[in-house]
C-alpha cells in the first residue's frame, strides 16, 4: 500500500486542499493460528498471509456473527484478531472473512474456525512423580464436543504443568488427554497447577495439582534372595523415599506395600 494525495482542480487551478488516498493491494490469507478456540470467545488468532499494510484498517468476521473484531497489524504477513463469543454459545465451525477498509473479502479458502466448549479437568492419574519428569499421566476431562471431529479417535491437545506446556494426545472415546510430565523447573519439589488446552493457546483448569518429588534412589536390598513361594521380609535402603502410605516395592511385574 502507498499514500497519494487528492485535490480538486478547476480551470487548471488547484484548490489547495490535499486529502490522503491510500492505494491498497490484494491481501493474501493462508491460515489461522490457532484454528480453534473457546465458544466463550477471547482467543487471540493470528491470520497468516501477505501484503498487509499498517495504513489500512482490517476487521475479522467469524461466520454469521455480526460483531466484527478489529485486527491488529503485526507485520506484512500477519494480523491478529480476538474471537467474539460464539453465537450459539456451543461447539460449531464458522467461516472467517477478512474486511479490508470495510469491504468484506468472501473468497478466503481454508480459514474455518472451530469453536469448542471449554473443557473441565476432572482428574489426573498419577498425580505425583519425580522431578526428572518423563512419566505418562492421564487427565480425564469433561466437555469434549468438537462439532465434526467427535467421530475421530484421537486429536491434538496440550498440558500445562506450572509454566511448562507439553504436547499430548486427546482421546475422544475416553474423554481423556495423555501427556508426558516435563522436568521440574530448577529441579524444584512441590506442587504445580495443571491445566489442559485443545488449541495450544487457551488453557483451562480447576485447581488440579501435580506433585514433584525428589528422584528415589535404591542403594541396597537385604537379603538379596529368597524362596519362590515368597514371604521374605526385605529391607530396602536408599534415599528420597517419600513418607506415604501408598509406597510400594515392585519386583518384576508384581508389587506389594512397603
XYZ file of N, CA, C and O in Angstrom, residues 90 134 232:
12
model
N -22.067 -22.630 21.864
C -21.596 -24.008 21.889
C -20.629 -24.297 20.764
O -20.133 -23.392 20.086
N 9.047 -37.105 32.666
C 9.014 -38.244 31.768
C 7.917 -39.248 32.050
O 7.730 -40.187 31.270
N 9.575 -63.512 52.009
C 10.826 -62.993 52.564
C 10.683 -61.503 52.901
O 10.221 -60.711 52.078
